[in-house]
mmCIF file of C-alpha atoms and ligand atoms in Angstrom:
data_model
loop_
_atom_site.group_PDB
_atom_site.id
_atom_site.type_symbol
_atom_site.label_atom_id
_atom_site.label_comp_id
_atom_site.label_asym_id
_atom_site.label_seq_id
_atom_site.Cartn_x
_atom_site.Cartn_y
_atom_site.Cartn_z
ATOM 1 C CA UNK A 1 -0.019 -0.058 -0.153
ATOM 2 C CA UNK A 2 1.164 3.386 -0.975
ATOM 3 C CA UNK A 3 1.139 6.398 1.754
ATOM 4 C CA UNK A 4 0.157 9.813 -0.069
ATOM 5 C CA UNK A 5 0.546 12.117 3.123
ATOM 6 C CA UNK A 6 -2.394 14.500 3.705
ATOM 7 C CA UNK A 7 -1.256 17.926 4.576
ATOM 8 C CA UNK A 8 -0.181 20.582 2.897
ATOM 9 C CA UNK A 9 2.267 21.540 6.102
ATOM 10 C CA UNK A 10 5.737 20.918 3.662
ATOM 11 C CA UNK A 11 8.247 20.419 7.569
ATOM 12 C CA UNK A 12 5.940 17.603 7.876
ATOM 13 C CA UNK A 13 6.261 16.426 4.117
ATOM 14 C CA UNK A 14 9.657 16.004 4.069
ATOM 15 C CA UNK A 15 10.487 14.565 7.025
ATOM 16 C CA UNK A 16 8.270 11.270 5.858
ATOM 17 C CA UNK A 17 9.549 11.858 2.504
ATOM 18 C CA UNK A 18 13.440 11.057 3.426
ATOM 19 C CA UNK A 19 11.956 7.952 5.197
ATOM 20 C CA UNK A 20 10.870 7.000 1.878
ATOM 21 C CA UNK A 21 7.460 7.332 3.219
ATOM 22 C CA UNK A 22 6.019 9.643 1.452
ATOM 23 C CA UNK A 23 4.709 8.376 -2.166
ATOM 24 C CA UNK A 24 2.551 11.075 -2.122
ATOM 25 C CA UNK A 25 0.759 13.719 -1.051
ATOM 26 C CA UNK A 26 -2.970 14.887 -0.915
ATOM 27 C CA UNK A 27 -4.491 18.673 -0.050
ATOM 28 C CA UNK A 28 -7.550 19.773 -0.124
ATOM 29 C CA UNK A 29 -9.452 23.689 0.223
ATOM 30 C CA UNK A 30 -9.335 23.114 4.546
ATOM 31 C CA UNK A 31 -5.790 21.474 4.772
ATOM 32 C CA UNK A 32 -4.658 25.222 2.750
ATOM 33 C CA UNK A 33 -6.522 26.958 4.898
ATOM 34 C CA UNK A 34 -4.692 25.536 7.912
ATOM 35 C CA UNK A 35 -1.117 26.427 5.946
ATOM 36 C CA UNK A 36 -1.856 29.758 6.105
ATOM 37 C CA UNK A 37 0.260 29.363 2.535
ATOM 38 C CA UNK A 38 -0.988 30.577 -1.147
ATOM 39 C CA UNK A 39 -2.305 27.283 -3.081
ATOM 40 C CA UNK A 40 -0.005 27.931 -6.135
ATOM 41 C CA UNK A 41 3.155 28.485 -4.059
ATOM 42 C CA UNK A 42 2.502 25.745 -1.335
ATOM 43 C CA UNK A 43 1.825 23.137 -4.278
ATOM 44 C CA UNK A 44 4.558 23.792 -6.347
ATOM 45 C CA UNK A 45 7.085 23.487 -3.190
ATOM 46 C CA UNK A 46 5.107 20.467 -2.366
ATOM 47 C CA UNK A 47 4.834 19.108 -5.913
ATOM 48 C CA UNK A 48 9.392 19.960 -6.440
ATOM 49 C CA UNK A 49 9.674 17.795 -3.144
ATOM 50 C CA UNK A 50 7.695 14.945 -4.118
ATOM 51 C CA UNK A 51 8.482 13.123 -6.868
ATOM 52 C CA UNK A 52 4.509 10.934 -6.943
ATOM 53 C CA UNK A 53 0.653 12.520 -7.522
ATOM 54 C CA UNK A 54 0.010 16.092 -5.536
ATOM 55 C CA UNK A 55 -3.609 16.290 -5.054
ATOM 56 C CA UNK A 56 -4.299 19.769 -5.876
ATOM 57 C CA UNK A 57 -8.391 20.633 -5.075
ATOM 58 C CA UNK A 58 -10.559 21.990 -7.470
ATOM 59 C CA UNK A 59 -13.591 25.001 -6.106
ATOM 60 C CA UNK A 60 -15.944 26.145 -8.486
ATOM 61 C CA UNK A 61 -19.478 23.907 -8.460
ATOM 62 C CA UNK A 62 -20.084 23.466 -11.994
ATOM 63 C CA UNK A 63 -18.054 21.667 -14.631
ATOM 64 C CA UNK A 64 -16.878 24.301 -16.267
ATOM 65 C CA UNK A 65 -15.248 26.182 -13.263
ATOM 66 C CA UNK A 66 -13.797 22.940 -12.662
ATOM 67 C CA UNK A 67 -11.741 22.199 -15.899
ATOM 68 C CA UNK A 68 -10.502 25.498 -16.180
ATOM 69 C CA UNK A 69 -9.890 25.398 -12.449
ATOM 70 C CA UNK A 70 -7.840 21.919 -12.316
ATOM 71 C CA UNK A 71 -6.516 23.175 -15.651
ATOM 72 C CA UNK A 72 -4.441 25.871 -13.976
ATOM 73 C CA UNK A 73 -3.636 23.985 -10.588
ATOM 74 C CA UNK A 74 -2.502 21.153 -13.386
ATOM 75 C CA UNK A 75 -0.170 23.831 -15.315
ATOM 76 C CA UNK A 76 1.765 24.106 -11.546
ATOM 77 C CA UNK A 77 3.529 20.801 -12.333
ATOM 78 C CA UNK A 78 3.369 16.872 -13.636
ATOM 79 C CA UNK A 79 2.764 15.561 -10.976
ATOM 80 C CA UNK A 80 -0.524 17.690 -10.007
ATOM 81 C CA UNK A 81 -3.420 14.768 -9.827
ATOM 82 C CA UNK A 82 -6.426 17.361 -10.107
ATOM 83 C CA UNK A 83 -9.010 16.955 -7.092
ATOM 84 C CA UNK A 84 -12.920 16.946 -8.116
ATOM 85 C CA UNK A 85 -15.389 16.254 -5.951
ATOM 86 C CA UNK A 86 -17.519 13.066 -6.432
ATOM 87 C CA UNK A 87 -21.373 15.608 -7.961
ATOM 88 C CA UNK A 88 -22.862 14.849 -11.579
ATOM 89 C CA UNK A 89 -20.613 18.256 -12.208
ATOM 90 C CA UNK A 90 -17.204 16.297 -10.837
ATOM 91 C CA UNK A 91 -17.614 13.078 -12.829
ATOM 92 C CA UNK A 92 -18.635 15.427 -16.309
ATOM 93 C CA UNK A 93 -15.216 17.281 -15.228
ATOM 94 C CA UNK A 94 -13.067 13.532 -14.235
ATOM 95 C CA UNK A 95 -14.393 12.627 -17.359
ATOM 96 C CA UNK A 96 -13.224 15.802 -19.660
ATOM 97 C CA UNK A 97 -10.410 15.777 -17.112
ATOM 98 C CA UNK A 98 -9.323 12.545 -17.353
ATOM 99 C CA UNK A 99 -9.594 12.715 -21.473
ATOM 100 C CA UNK A 100 -6.536 14.498 -21.440
ATOM 101 C CA UNK A 101 -4.591 12.588 -19.927
ATOM 102 C CA UNK A 102 -4.874 14.928 -16.906
ATOM 103 C CA UNK A 103 -4.407 12.464 -13.638
ATOM 104 C CA UNK A 104 -8.011 13.123 -11.286
ATOM 105 C CA UNK A 105 -8.564 12.299 -7.837
ATOM 106 C CA UNK A 106 -13.008 12.132 -7.042
ATOM 107 C CA UNK A 107 -13.409 13.023 -3.451
ATOM 108 C CA UNK A 108 -15.322 13.280 -1.000
ATOM 109 C CA UNK A 109 -17.209 9.318 -2.005
ATOM 110 C CA UNK A 110 -19.606 7.842 0.475
ATOM 111 C CA UNK A 111 -21.120 4.801 -1.329
ATOM 112 C CA UNK A 112 -19.820 2.486 -3.255
ATOM 113 C CA UNK A 113 -21.939 3.757 -6.506
ATOM 114 C CA UNK A 114 -20.414 6.475 -6.283
ATOM 115 C CA UNK A 115 -17.208 5.023 -6.727
ATOM 116 C CA UNK A 116 -18.318 2.992 -9.754
ATOM 117 C CA UNK A 117 -19.571 6.878 -11.360
ATOM 118 C CA UNK A 118 -16.139 7.770 -11.125
ATOM 119 C CA UNK A 119 -14.399 4.998 -12.619
ATOM 120 C CA UNK A 120 -16.595 5.138 -15.364
ATOM 121 C CA UNK A 121 -16.078 8.476 -15.978
ATOM 122 C CA UNK A 122 -12.215 7.673 -15.635
ATOM 123 C CA UNK A 123 -10.726 8.936 -12.155
ATOM 124 C CA UNK A 124 -6.874 8.031 -11.408
ATOM 125 C CA UNK A 125 -7.932 7.668 -8.115
ATOM 126 C CA UNK A 126 -11.210 7.955 -5.591
ATOM 127 C CA UNK A 127 -10.888 8.892 -2.528
ATOM 128 C CA UNK A 128 -13.686 7.267 -0.318
ATOM 129 C CA UNK A 129 -13.639 9.023 3.767
ATOM 130 C CA UNK A 130 -13.382 6.432 5.629
ATOM 131 C CA UNK A 131 -13.030 8.775 9.280
ATOM 132 C CA UNK A 132 -16.598 10.631 7.894
ATOM 133 C CA UNK A 133 -18.456 7.586 7.408
ATOM 134 C CA UNK A 134 -17.712 6.373 10.871
ATOM 135 C CA UNK A 135 -18.554 9.322 12.113
ATOM 136 C CA UNK A 136 -22.119 8.455 11.618
ATOM 137 C CA UNK A 137 -22.026 4.982 13.275
ATOM 138 C CA UNK A 138 -21.248 3.927 9.839
ATOM 139 C CA UNK A 139 -18.133 1.544 8.921
ATOM 140 C CA UNK A 140 -16.128 2.897 6.585
ATOM 141 C CA UNK A 141 -14.080 0.542 5.938
ATOM 142 C CA UNK A 142 -16.733 -1.653 4.664
ATOM 143 C CA UNK A 143 -16.670 1.077 2.176
ATOM 144 C CA UNK A 144 -13.874 0.408 1.250
ATOM 145 C CA UNK A 145 -13.369 -3.630 0.940
ATOM 146 C CA UNK A 146 -17.192 -3.187 -0.900
ATOM 147 C CA UNK A 147 -14.961 -0.870 -4.254
ATOM 148 C CA UNK A 148 -11.843 -3.097 -4.352
ATOM 149 C CA UNK A 149 -14.905 -6.078 -4.271
ATOM 150 C CA UNK A 150 -16.471 -4.072 -7.453
ATOM 151 C CA UNK A 151 -13.007 -2.612 -9.538
ATOM 152 C CA UNK A 152 -11.799 -6.427 -8.905
ATOM 153 C CA UNK A 153 -14.810 -7.640 -10.062
ATOM 154 C CA UNK A 154 -14.457 -5.570 -13.745
ATOM 155 C CA UNK A 155 -11.003 -4.356 -13.681
ATOM 156 C CA UNK A 156 -11.536 -0.774 -12.879
ATOM 157 C CA UNK A 157 -7.748 0.955 -13.067
ATOM 158 C CA UNK A 158 -9.218 3.725 -10.786
ATOM 159 C CA UNK A 159 -6.637 3.343 -7.936
ATOM 160 C CA UNK A 160 -9.145 3.183 -3.940
ATOM 161 C CA UNK A 161 -7.149 5.360 -1.950
ATOM 162 C CA UNK A 162 -8.166 5.925 0.741
ATOM 163 C CA UNK A 163 -8.501 8.836 2.487
ATOM 164 C CA UNK A 164 -10.127 11.352 6.024
ATOM 165 C CA UNK A 165 -7.853 8.389 7.936
ATOM 166 C CA UNK A 166 -7.981 9.150 11.682
ATOM 167 C CA UNK A 167 -6.487 6.291 14.040
ATOM 168 C CA UNK A 168 -3.429 3.598 12.889
ATOM 169 C CA UNK A 169 -6.254 0.830 12.667
ATOM 170 C CA UNK A 170 -7.966 2.353 9.671
ATOM 171 C CA UNK A 171 -3.948 2.403 7.656
ATOM 172 C CA UNK A 172 -4.034 -1.851 9.180
ATOM 173 C CA UNK A 173 -7.873 -2.196 7.784
ATOM 174 C CA UNK A 174 -7.191 -0.132 4.694
ATOM 175 C CA UNK A 175 -3.602 -2.239 4.202
ATOM 176 C CA UNK A 176 -5.704 -6.037 4.443
ATOM 177 C CA UNK A 177 -8.387 -5.116 2.523
ATOM 178 C CA UNK A 178 -6.374 -4.283 0.101
ATOM 179 C CA UNK A 179 -6.856 -0.306 -0.542
ATOM 180 C CA UNK A 180 -4.240 0.881 -3.282
ATOM 181 C CA UNK A 181 -3.428 4.257 -1.453
ATOM 182 C CA UNK A 182 -4.178 5.735 2.127
ATOM 183 C CA UNK A 183 -3.656 9.028 2.721
ATOM 184 C CA UNK A 184 -2.971 9.838 6.131
ATOM 185 C CA UNK A 185 -2.230 12.988 8.622
ATOM 186 C CA UNK A 186 1.478 12.600 9.961
ATOM 187 C CA UNK A 187 0.416 12.299 13.394
ATOM 188 C CA UNK A 188 -1.064 8.535 12.128
ATOM 189 C CA UNK A 189 1.164 7.854 10.293
ATOM 190 C CA UNK A 190 3.865 8.174 12.955
ATOM 191 C CA UNK A 191 1.516 6.267 15.112
ATOM 192 C CA UNK A 192 2.088 3.746 13.565
ATOM 193 C CA UNK A 193 5.532 3.275 14.873
ATOM 194 C CA UNK A 194 4.500 2.986 18.761
ATOM 195 C CA UNK A 195 3.794 0.108 20.830
ATOM 196 C CA UNK A 196 3.524 0.433 24.232
ATOM 197 C CA UNK A 197 5.469 -3.785 24.353
ATOM 198 C CA UNK A 198 8.233 -1.659 22.230
ATOM 199 C CA UNK A 199 9.060 0.725 24.943
ATOM 200 C CA UNK A 200 8.798 -1.996 27.910
ATOM 201 C CA UNK A 201 11.278 -3.378 26.051
ATOM 202 C CA UNK A 202 13.083 -0.879 26.144
ATOM 203 C CA UNK A 203 13.397 0.421 29.173
ATOM 204 C CA UNK A 204 13.779 -3.190 30.734
ATOM 205 C CA UNK A 205 17.060 -3.972 27.887
ATOM 206 C CA UNK A 206 18.585 0.019 29.230
ATOM 207 C CA UNK A 207 17.580 -0.819 32.673
ATOM 208 C CA UNK A 208 19.726 -4.225 32.109
ATOM 209 C CA UNK A 209 23.034 -1.937 30.263
ATOM 210 C CA UNK A 210 23.715 -0.341 32.834
ATOM 211 C CA UNK A 211 24.052 -2.726 35.042
ATOM 212 C CA UNK A 212 27.271 -3.735 32.871
ATOM 213 C CA UNK A 213 28.841 -0.552 33.163
ATOM 214 C CA UNK A 214 29.584 -1.235 29.397
ATOM 215 C CA UNK A 215 29.678 1.682 26.512
ATOM 216 C CA UNK A 216 29.558 0.211 22.778
ATOM 217 C CA UNK A 217 30.893 3.584 20.910
HETATM 218 O O1 G3P B 1 -7.978 12.565 2.826
HETATM 219 C C1 G3P B 1 -8.918 13.760 2.993
HETATM 220 C C2 G3P B 1 -9.248 14.238 4.696
HETATM 221 O O2 G3P B 1 -8.618 15.136 4.711
HETATM 222 C C3 G3P B 1 -10.574 14.955 5.374
HETATM 223 O O3 G3P B 1 -9.625 14.227 6.876
HETATM 224 O O4 G3P B 1 -10.602 14.038 9.611
HETATM 225 O O5 G3P B 1 -11.158 16.178 7.699
HETATM 226 O O6 G3P B 1 -12.251 14.044 7.630
HETATM 227 P P1 G3P B 1 -11.380 13.551 7.896
#
């Protein structure tokens, strides 16, 4: 499973990229707002740092507007994936932009039918939002599993990009089900390294080591 980093915080992206953990980046209007930066400037900086796809989201409500904005965003760098919402207009924009050979990430997906439509219109990525379904006491992971099965049934090339990931368990489950990509905030990715037994075991090793009075360097 590839990891995309769900942030517009360039320092956090740099740290994970240096560890080979940033196969791409996803941004959205909320994340750009949080960064406090100009969308073109911060997106360009991220694209220069990352080899993989960097999603940048349109904000127009209509397909013509999305297409125009998508072309503008795609001009920032070759690795831009244009993000459009899963509305009827978004699907129209996806069809046009993917037909031009551009990467398109269809976002705000909350049902298997929506994912099926995105694949039909040539989406490169479909972004089902796990956490926001869980917030409603629904099962976000069930949606990932349904989409995996449907895409595999028919050999769709659209890649499942598990999004709105909030917990380390979301990462495990997405990988177990076979999501192509998971996009997660830097904090979730770093938390994947943690385990209480690792901390406990390390503390015991350190205590024992001190009693030996030895040094390695
Ligand atoms: O990838 C989509 C993500 O940014 C939304 O996450 O936590 O706001 O539902 P969240």
